[in-house]
mmCIF file of C-alpha atoms in Angstrom:
data_model
loop_
_atom_site.group_PDB
_atom_site.id
_atom_site.type_symbol
_atom_site.label_atom_id
_atom_site.label_comp_id
_atom_site.label_asym_id
_atom_site.label_seq_id
_atom_site.Cartn_x
_atom_site.Cartn_y
_atom_site.Cartn_z
ATOM 1 C CA MET A 1 -14.385 4.143 10.276
ATOM 2 C CA VAL A 2 -12.409 4.715 7.058
ATOM 3 C CA TYR A 3 -9.040 6.422 7.493
ATOM 4 C CA LYS A 4 -7.749 6.219 3.939
ATOM 5 C CA LYS A 5 -7.163 9.367 1.910
ATOM 6 C CA GLU A 6 -9.214 9.690 -1.248
ATOM 7 C CA PHE A 7 -7.268 9.028 -4.444
ATOM 8 C CA ARG A 8 -8.834 8.247 -7.771
ATOM 9 C CA LYS A 9 -6.851 5.902 -9.983
ATOM 10 C CA SER A 10 -4.732 8.094 -12.180
ATOM 11 C CA SER A 11 -1.231 8.622 -13.504
ATOM 12 C CA TYR A 12 1.800 9.654 -11.504
ATOM 13 C CA ILE A 13 4.881 11.693 -12.333
ATOM 14 C CA GLN A 14 8.042 10.053 -11.033
ATOM 15 C CA LYS A 15 10.513 12.385 -9.314
ATOM 16 C CA ARG A 16 13.680 11.745 -7.289
ATOM 17 C CA GLU A 17 14.744 8.436 -5.759
ATOM 18 C CA LEU A 18 13.988 8.103 -2.040
ATOM 19 C CA GLY A 19 15.736 4.792 -1.391
ATOM 20 C CA SER A 20 16.381 1.308 -2.697
ATOM 21 C CA GLY A 21 16.587 -2.266 -1.426
ATOM 22 C CA THR A 22 17.100 -5.789 -2.691
ATOM 23 C CA TYR A 23 13.835 -6.006 -4.615
ATOM 24 C CA ALA A 24 12.588 -2.455 -5.024
ATOM 25 C CA THR A 25 13.424 1.194 -5.556
ATOM 26 C CA VAL A 26 11.224 3.882 -4.026
ATOM 27 C CA TYR A 27 10.667 7.219 -5.756
ATOM 28 C CA LEU A 28 8.885 10.397 -4.827
ATOM 29 C CA GLY A 29 5.919 10.870 -7.137
ATOM 30 C CA ILE A 30 3.134 13.344 -7.799
ATOM 31 C CA CYS A 31 -0.444 12.304 -8.485
ATOM 32 C CA THR A 32 -1.646 14.195 -11.564
ATOM 33 C CA GLU A 33 -5.242 14.035 -10.330
ATOM 34 C CA ASN A 34 -4.735 16.153 -7.201
ATOM 35 C CA ASN A 35 -1.032 17.179 -7.157
ATOM 36 C CA LEU A 36 -0.444 15.302 -3.889
ATOM 37 C CA TYR A 37 2.896 13.642 -3.240
ATOM 38 C CA VAL A 38 3.018 9.837 -3.239
ATOM 39 C CA ALA A 39 5.732 7.214 -2.808
ATOM 40 C CA LEU A 40 6.212 4.893 -5.788
ATOM 41 C CA LYS A 41 7.710 1.519 -4.865
ATOM 42 C CA LYS A 42 8.890 -0.002 -8.144
ATOM 43 C CA ILE A 43 9.693 -3.708 -8.259
ATOM 44 C CA LYS A 44 11.305 -5.197 -11.347
ATOM 45 C CA ILE A 45 9.507 -8.367 -12.396
ATOM 46 C CA ASN A 46 11.728 -11.361 -13.008
ATOM 47 C CA PRO A 47 10.533 -12.958 -16.284
ATOM 48 C CA THR A 48 11.174 -16.428 -14.842
ATOM 49 C CA GLU A 49 10.143 -16.089 -11.199
ATOM 50 C CA GLY A 50 7.501 -13.377 -11.552
ATOM 51 C CA VAL A 51 6.580 -10.962 -8.755
ATOM 52 C CA PRO A 52 8.571 -11.472 -5.502
ATOM 53 C CA SER A 53 6.616 -13.118 -2.691
ATOM 54 C CA THR A 54 7.439 -10.182 -0.406
ATOM 55 C CA ALA A 55 5.533 -7.824 -2.709
ATOM 56 C CA LEU A 56 2.526 -10.137 -2.930
ATOM 57 C CA ARG A 57 2.528 -10.516 0.855
ATOM 58 C CA GLU A 58 2.709 -6.757 1.394
ATOM 59 C CA ILE A 59 -0.096 -6.035 -1.066
ATOM 60 C CA SER A 60 -2.352 -8.675 0.465
ATOM 61 C CA ALA A 61 -1.797 -7.402 4.009
ATOM 62 C CA LEU A 62 -2.219 -3.712 3.244
ATOM 63 C CA LYS A 63 -5.430 -4.270 1.298
ATOM 64 C CA ALA A 64 -6.873 -5.736 4.508
ATOM 65 C CA LEU A 65 -5.556 -3.040 6.874
ATOM 66 C CA ASN A 66 -7.147 0.349 7.495
ATOM 67 C CA HIS A 67 -5.813 2.350 10.435
ATOM 68 C CA PRO A 68 -4.411 5.880 10.894
ATOM 69 C CA ASN A 69 -1.077 4.440 12.081
ATOM 70 C CA VAL A 70 -0.620 1.983 9.188
ATOM 71 C CA ILE A 71 0.724 3.149 5.817
ATOM 72 C CA GLN A 72 -1.911 3.468 3.097
ATOM 73 C CA LEU A 73 -1.479 1.518 -0.135
ATOM 74 C CA ILE A 74 -3.339 3.611 -2.712
ATOM 75 C CA GLU A 75 -3.136 1.307 -5.705
ATOM 76 C CA VAL A 76 -0.983 -1.225 -7.545
ATOM 77 C CA ILE A 77 0.077 -0.683 -11.158
ATOM 78 C CA HIS A 78 1.188 -3.743 -13.113
ATOM 79 C CA SER A 79 3.162 -3.750 -16.366
ATOM 80 C CA ASP A 80 5.251 -6.376 -18.149
ATOM 81 C CA VAL A 81 8.442 -5.020 -16.578
ATOM 82 C CA PHE A 82 7.489 -3.424 -13.250
ATOM 83 C CA LEU A 83 5.044 -3.783 -10.418
ATOM 84 C CA THR A 84 4.523 -0.359 -8.857
ATOM 85 C CA MET A 85 2.961 0.022 -5.426
ATOM 86 C CA VAL A 86 1.633 3.533 -4.837
ATOM 87 C CA PHE A 87 1.714 4.670 -1.201
ATOM 88 C CA GLU A 88 0.811 7.843 0.614
ATOM 89 C CA TYR A 89 3.996 9.893 1.010
ATOM 90 C CA VAL A 90 5.347 10.288 4.544
ATOM 91 C CA GLU A 91 8.322 12.603 4.999
ATOM 92 C CA TYR A 92 10.487 11.031 7.720
ATOM 93 C CA ASP A 93 11.420 7.695 9.186
ATOM 94 C CA LEU A 94 11.146 7.361 12.957
ATOM 95 C CA LYS A 95 14.813 8.025 13.684
ATOM 96 C CA GLU A 96 14.955 11.122 11.483
ATOM 97 C CA TYR A 97 11.803 12.547 13.022
ATOM 98 C CA SER A 98 12.824 11.788 16.616
ATOM 99 C CA ASN A 99 16.242 13.375 16.089
ATOM 100 C CA LYS A 100 14.684 16.504 14.606
ATOM 101 C CA PHE A 101 11.520 17.031 16.646
ATOM 102 C CA GLY A 102 11.451 14.670 19.617
ATOM 103 C CA PHE A 103 7.910 13.938 20.912
ATOM 104 C CA THR A 104 8.971 10.394 21.585
ATOM 105 C CA GLN A 105 6.149 9.535 23.985
ATOM 106 C CA PHE A 106 3.496 10.672 21.527
ATOM 107 C CA LEU A 107 5.160 8.566 18.836
ATOM 108 C CA LEU A 108 5.264 5.553 21.141
ATOM 109 C CA ASP A 109 1.533 5.819 21.786
ATOM 110 C CA GLN A 110 0.821 5.792 18.043
ATOM 111 C CA LEU A 111 3.266 2.937 17.406
ATOM 112 C CA VAL A 112 1.545 0.790 20.019
ATOM 113 C CA SER A 113 -1.901 1.723 18.694
ATOM 114 C CA GLY A 114 -0.919 0.715 15.153
ATOM 115 C CA LEU A 115 0.650 -2.553 16.261
ATOM 116 C CA GLN A 116 -2.345 -3.446 18.425
ATOM 117 C CA TYR A 117 -4.549 -3.055 15.347
ATOM 118 C CA ILE A 118 -2.194 -5.147 13.181
ATOM 119 C CA HIS A 119 -2.176 -7.936 15.765
ATOM 120 C CA SER A 120 -5.964 -7.732 16.098
ATOM 121 C CA MET A 121 -6.091 -8.492 12.364
ATOM 122 C CA LYS A 122 -4.060 -11.675 13.046
ATOM 123 C CA ILE A 123 -0.874 -10.375 11.399
ATOM 124 C CA ILE A 124 2.691 -10.408 12.756
ATOM 125 C CA HIS A 125 4.740 -7.599 11.211
ATOM 126 C CA ARG A 126 8.087 -9.434 11.632
ATOM 127 C CA ASP A 127 10.314 -6.510 10.616
ATOM 128 C CA LEU A 128 9.744 -3.638 13.020
ATOM 129 C CA LYS A 129 12.672 -1.198 13.084
ATOM 130 C CA PRO A 130 13.029 2.610 12.916
ATOM 131 C CA GLN A 131 13.487 2.585 9.123
ATOM 132 C CA ASN A 132 10.134 0.821 8.651
ATOM 133 C CA ILE A 133 8.223 3.287 10.813
ATOM 134 C CA LEU A 134 7.403 6.591 9.129
ATOM 135 C CA VAL A 135 6.295 9.932 10.560
ATOM 136 C CA GLY A 136 4.727 12.840 8.693
ATOM 137 C CA SER A 137 5.444 16.523 9.298
ATOM 138 C CA ASP A 138 2.125 16.554 11.170
ATOM 139 C CA GLY A 139 3.526 14.075 13.716
ATOM 140 C CA ILE A 140 1.316 11.190 12.585
ATOM 141 C CA LEU A 141 3.142 7.854 12.661
ATOM 142 C CA LYS A 142 2.693 5.095 10.073
ATOM 143 C CA ILE A 143 3.914 1.506 10.362
ATOM 144 C CA ALA A 144 5.211 0.496 6.922
ATOM 145 C CA ASP A 145 7.046 -2.231 4.970
ATOM 146 C CA PHE A 146 4.924 -5.359 5.321
ATOM 147 C CA GLY A 147 7.040 -7.496 2.985
ATOM 148 C CA LEU A 148 7.926 -9.949 5.771
ATOM 149 C CA CYS A 149 4.583 -9.931 7.579
ATOM 150 C CA ARG A 150 2.753 -13.177 8.277
ATOM 151 C CA PRO A 151 -1.028 -13.603 8.513
ATOM 152 C CA MET A 152 -1.553 -16.004 11.412
ATOM 153 C CA HIS A 153 -4.959 -17.200 10.206
ATOM 154 C CA LEU A 154 -3.253 -19.057 7.343
ATOM 155 C CA SER A 155 -2.198 -22.636 7.942
ATOM 156 C CA VAL A 156 1.587 -22.594 7.615
ATOM 157 C CA PRO A 157 3.493 -25.705 8.749
ATOM 158 C CA GLU A 158 6.581 -23.773 9.838
ATOM 159 C CA LEU A 159 7.347 -20.058 10.115
ATOM 160 C CA SER A 160 10.683 -18.777 8.827
ATOM 161 C CA ASN A 161 13.201 -17.554 11.400
ATOM 162 C CA GLU A 162 14.965 -15.406 8.799
ATOM 163 C CA VAL A 163 12.881 -12.362 9.667
ATOM 164 C CA VAL A 164 13.426 -9.117 11.605
ATOM 165 C CA THR A 165 16.653 -7.146 11.198
ATOM 166 C CA LEU A 166 19.331 -8.544 13.540
ATOM 167 C CA TRP A 167 19.466 -5.788 16.198
ATOM 168 C CA TYR A 168 15.688 -5.869 16.727
ATOM 169 C CA ARG A 169 15.375 -9.656 16.728
ATOM 170 C CA ALA A 170 13.866 -11.562 19.671
ATOM 171 C CA PRO A 171 15.920 -14.403 21.228
ATOM 172 C CA GLU A 172 13.490 -17.112 20.089
ATOM 173 C CA LEU A 173 14.221 -16.090 16.484
ATOM 174 C CA LEU A 174 17.962 -16.207 17.095
ATOM 175 C CA HIS A 175 17.559 -19.686 18.594
ATOM 176 C CA GLY A 176 15.465 -20.850 15.614
ATOM 177 C CA LYS A 177 12.517 -21.661 17.870
ATOM 178 C CA LYS A 178 8.784 -21.295 17.280
ATOM 179 C CA TYR A 179 7.478 -17.762 17.680
ATOM 180 C CA SER A 180 4.354 -15.641 17.525
ATOM 181 C CA TYR A 181 3.222 -12.040 18.081
ATOM 182 C CA GLU A 182 5.745 -11.616 20.923
ATOM 183 C CA ILE A 183 8.596 -11.032 18.470
ATOM 184 C CA ASP A 184 7.026 -7.685 17.535
ATOM 185 C CA ILE A 185 6.819 -6.762 21.231
ATOM 186 C CA PHE A 186 10.553 -7.401 21.699
ATOM 187 C CA SER A 187 11.266 -5.191 18.684
ATOM 188 C CA ILE A 188 9.198 -2.385 20.233
ATOM 189 C CA GLY A 189 11.427 -2.431 23.324
ATOM 190 C CA THR A 190 14.609 -2.143 21.262
ATOM 191 C CA ILE A 191 13.074 0.666 19.196
ATOM 192 C CA VAL A 192 12.038 2.635 22.303
ATOM 193 C CA TYR A 193 15.599 2.424 23.636
ATOM 194 C CA GLU A 194 16.938 3.717 20.325
ATOM 195 C CA MET A 195 14.353 6.487 20.112
ATOM 196 C CA VAL A 196 15.253 7.771 23.579
ATOM 197 C CA THR A 197 19.052 7.389 23.550
ATOM 198 C CA GLY A 198 19.866 7.673 19.857
ATOM 199 C CA LYS A 199 21.836 4.416 20.156
ATOM 200 C CA VAL A 200 21.108 0.865 18.989
ATOM 201 C CA PHE A 201 20.059 -1.237 22.006
ATOM 202 C CA LEU A 202 22.276 -4.285 21.396
ATOM 203 C CA GLN A 203 24.543 -4.241 18.351
ATOM 204 C CA GLY A 204 25.754 -7.735 17.494
ATOM 205 C CA ASN A 205 27.434 -8.807 14.261
ATOM 206 C CA ASP A 206 25.595 -12.093 13.767
ATOM 207 C CA ASN A 207 23.039 -14.341 15.468
ATOM 208 C CA SER A 208 25.572 -15.768 17.896
ATOM 209 C CA SER A 209 27.006 -12.439 19.065
ATOM 210 C CA GLN A 210 23.522 -10.921 19.274
ATOM 211 C CA LEU A 211 22.363 -13.776 21.525
ATOM 212 C CA THR A 212 25.440 -13.360 23.711
ATOM 213 C CA LEU A 213 24.654 -9.658 24.158
ATOM 214 C CA ILE A 214 21.025 -10.428 25.020
ATOM 215 C CA TYR A 215 22.001 -12.914 27.737
ATOM 216 C CA ASN A 216 24.869 -10.770 29.070
ATOM 217 C CA VAL A 217 22.763 -7.599 29.300
ATOM 218 C CA ILE A 218 19.084 -8.518 29.656
ATOM 219 C CA GLY A 219 19.931 -11.693 31.569
ATOM 220 C CA ASN A 220 22.121 -9.819 34.056
ATOM 221 C CA ARG A 221 20.185 -7.443 36.299
ATOM 222 C CA LYS A 222 23.148 -5.168 37.063
ATOM 223 C CA GLU A 223 24.119 -4.902 33.407
ATOM 224 C CA PHE A 224 20.511 -4.245 32.369
ATOM 225 C CA GLU A 225 20.156 -1.486 34.982
ATOM 226 C CA LYS A 226 23.447 0.021 33.811
ATOM 227 C CA LYS A 227 22.225 -0.084 30.206
ATOM 228 C CA LEU A 228 19.047 1.774 31.173
ATOM 229 C CA SER A 229 20.754 4.284 33.494
ATOM 230 C CA GLU A 230 20.800 7.080 30.915
ATOM 231 C CA ILE A 231 17.007 6.846 30.461
ATOM 232 C CA HIS A 232 15.373 9.151 33.005
ATOM 233 C CA GLU A 233 11.708 8.844 32.033
ATOM 234 C CA PRO A 234 10.100 6.009 34.075
ATOM 235 C CA LEU A 235 7.593 5.176 31.314
ATOM 236 C CA PHE A 236 10.338 4.359 28.823
ATOM 237 C CA LYS A 237 12.227 2.178 31.298
ATOM 238 C CA LYS A 238 9.065 0.231 32.116
ATOM 239 C CA VAL A 239 8.308 -0.309 28.431
ATOM 240 C CA ILE A 240 11.831 -1.531 27.616
ATOM 241 C CA ILE A 241 11.917 -3.877 30.619
ATOM 242 C CA GLY A 242 8.412 -5.171 29.851
ATOM 243 C CA CYS A 243 9.125 -5.755 26.159
ATOM 244 C CA CYS A 244 12.711 -7.005 26.222
ATOM 245 C CA CYS A 245 12.274 -10.170 28.267
ATOM 246 C CA ILE A 246 14.308 -13.182 27.172
ATOM 247 C CA SER A 247 11.314 -15.454 27.755
ATOM 248 C CA ARG A 248 8.491 -14.617 25.366
ATOM 249 C CA GLU A 249 5.935 -15.747 27.965
ATOM 250 C CA SER A 250 7.218 -13.056 30.356
ATOM 251 C CA ARG A 251 6.958 -10.236 27.827
ATOM 252 C CA TRP A 252 4.158 -7.708 28.005
ATOM 253 C CA SER A 253 1.212 -8.333 25.735
ATOM 254 C CA ILE A 254 0.178 -5.672 23.258
ATOM 255 C CA GLU A 255 -2.731 -4.906 25.621
ATOM 256 C CA ASP A 256 -0.277 -4.322 28.491
ATOM 257 C CA LEU A 257 1.659 -1.933 26.278
ATOM 258 C CA ARG A 258 -1.470 -0.098 25.171
ATOM 259 C CA ASN A 259 -2.693 0.311 28.736
ATOM 260 C CA MET A 260 0.675 1.663 29.856
ATOM 261 C CA THR A 261 0.967 4.259 27.082
ATOM 262 C CA TYR A 262 -2.719 5.205 27.210
ATOM 263 C CA GLN A 263 -2.666 5.808 30.946
ATOM 264 C CA SER A 264 0.592 7.749 30.884
ATOM 265 C CA LYS A 265 0.315 11.387 31.839
ATOM 266 C CA TYR A 266 3.373 12.175 29.771
ATOM 267 C CA ILE A 267 2.077 11.761 26.226
ATOM 268 C CA ILE A 268 3.189 14.835 24.262
ATOM 269 C CA SER A 269 1.536 15.683 20.983
ATOM 270 C CA PRO A 270 3.054 17.954 18.318
ATOM 271 C CA TYR A 271 -0.105 20.006 18.693
ATOM 272 C CA ASP A 272 1.038 20.903 22.232
ATOM 273 C CA ARG A 273 4.027 22.820 20.905
#
């Protein structure tokens, strides 16, 4: 089944800036063909180094992905100065939407569905955090920002450990050990905690302090229970405990997560308002 919106290649009118990062600036745009809003991710091309590897990685991954809970890359426009990636426009990031509307369990179900699809395509996202998960005014969630993703079907001698924003990083990354899909599962647990409480799960300042927090909280049953005491919904507690295991082998699989959210009687859709 094809989930992508229909856009014909055309020109875009650049509007206000939506945000910026190390390599790119994102603008709100309007497609002149149909007057629909788009997001224009403009990357300045270094005349010596060319297009950043993160952009090439993101383009390659998104051309292969097609799912209602994965951001749609409409087209790529290349000039001598800029590489512009044209995305469907999604109004909120996960934190903004959750703070304004709630519906956390419905969002969790979509997040897990999108990640299960990404993993089924042999891709690790490697940078899951609330800012990289978008939600439209219709309540539909989109996993975005694939600049650090890694296709696992490629033969890579060693995977980088400099991935995932610190507070959402699994312990095996902090230790510099080998890792796989389980790092995304750990990130899901930290995101669920933040969605429900409005607070970052464990807020270290560097790898060392983050590891210390992980062992002092997750590795200590009383401290972990205390940390989760303000979460009253059993589903959320189960998900956090299942995802945030120190040992990657003990973590839930994406199938475990999907079964838990799918079977839950508590999924709330914005259409139930």
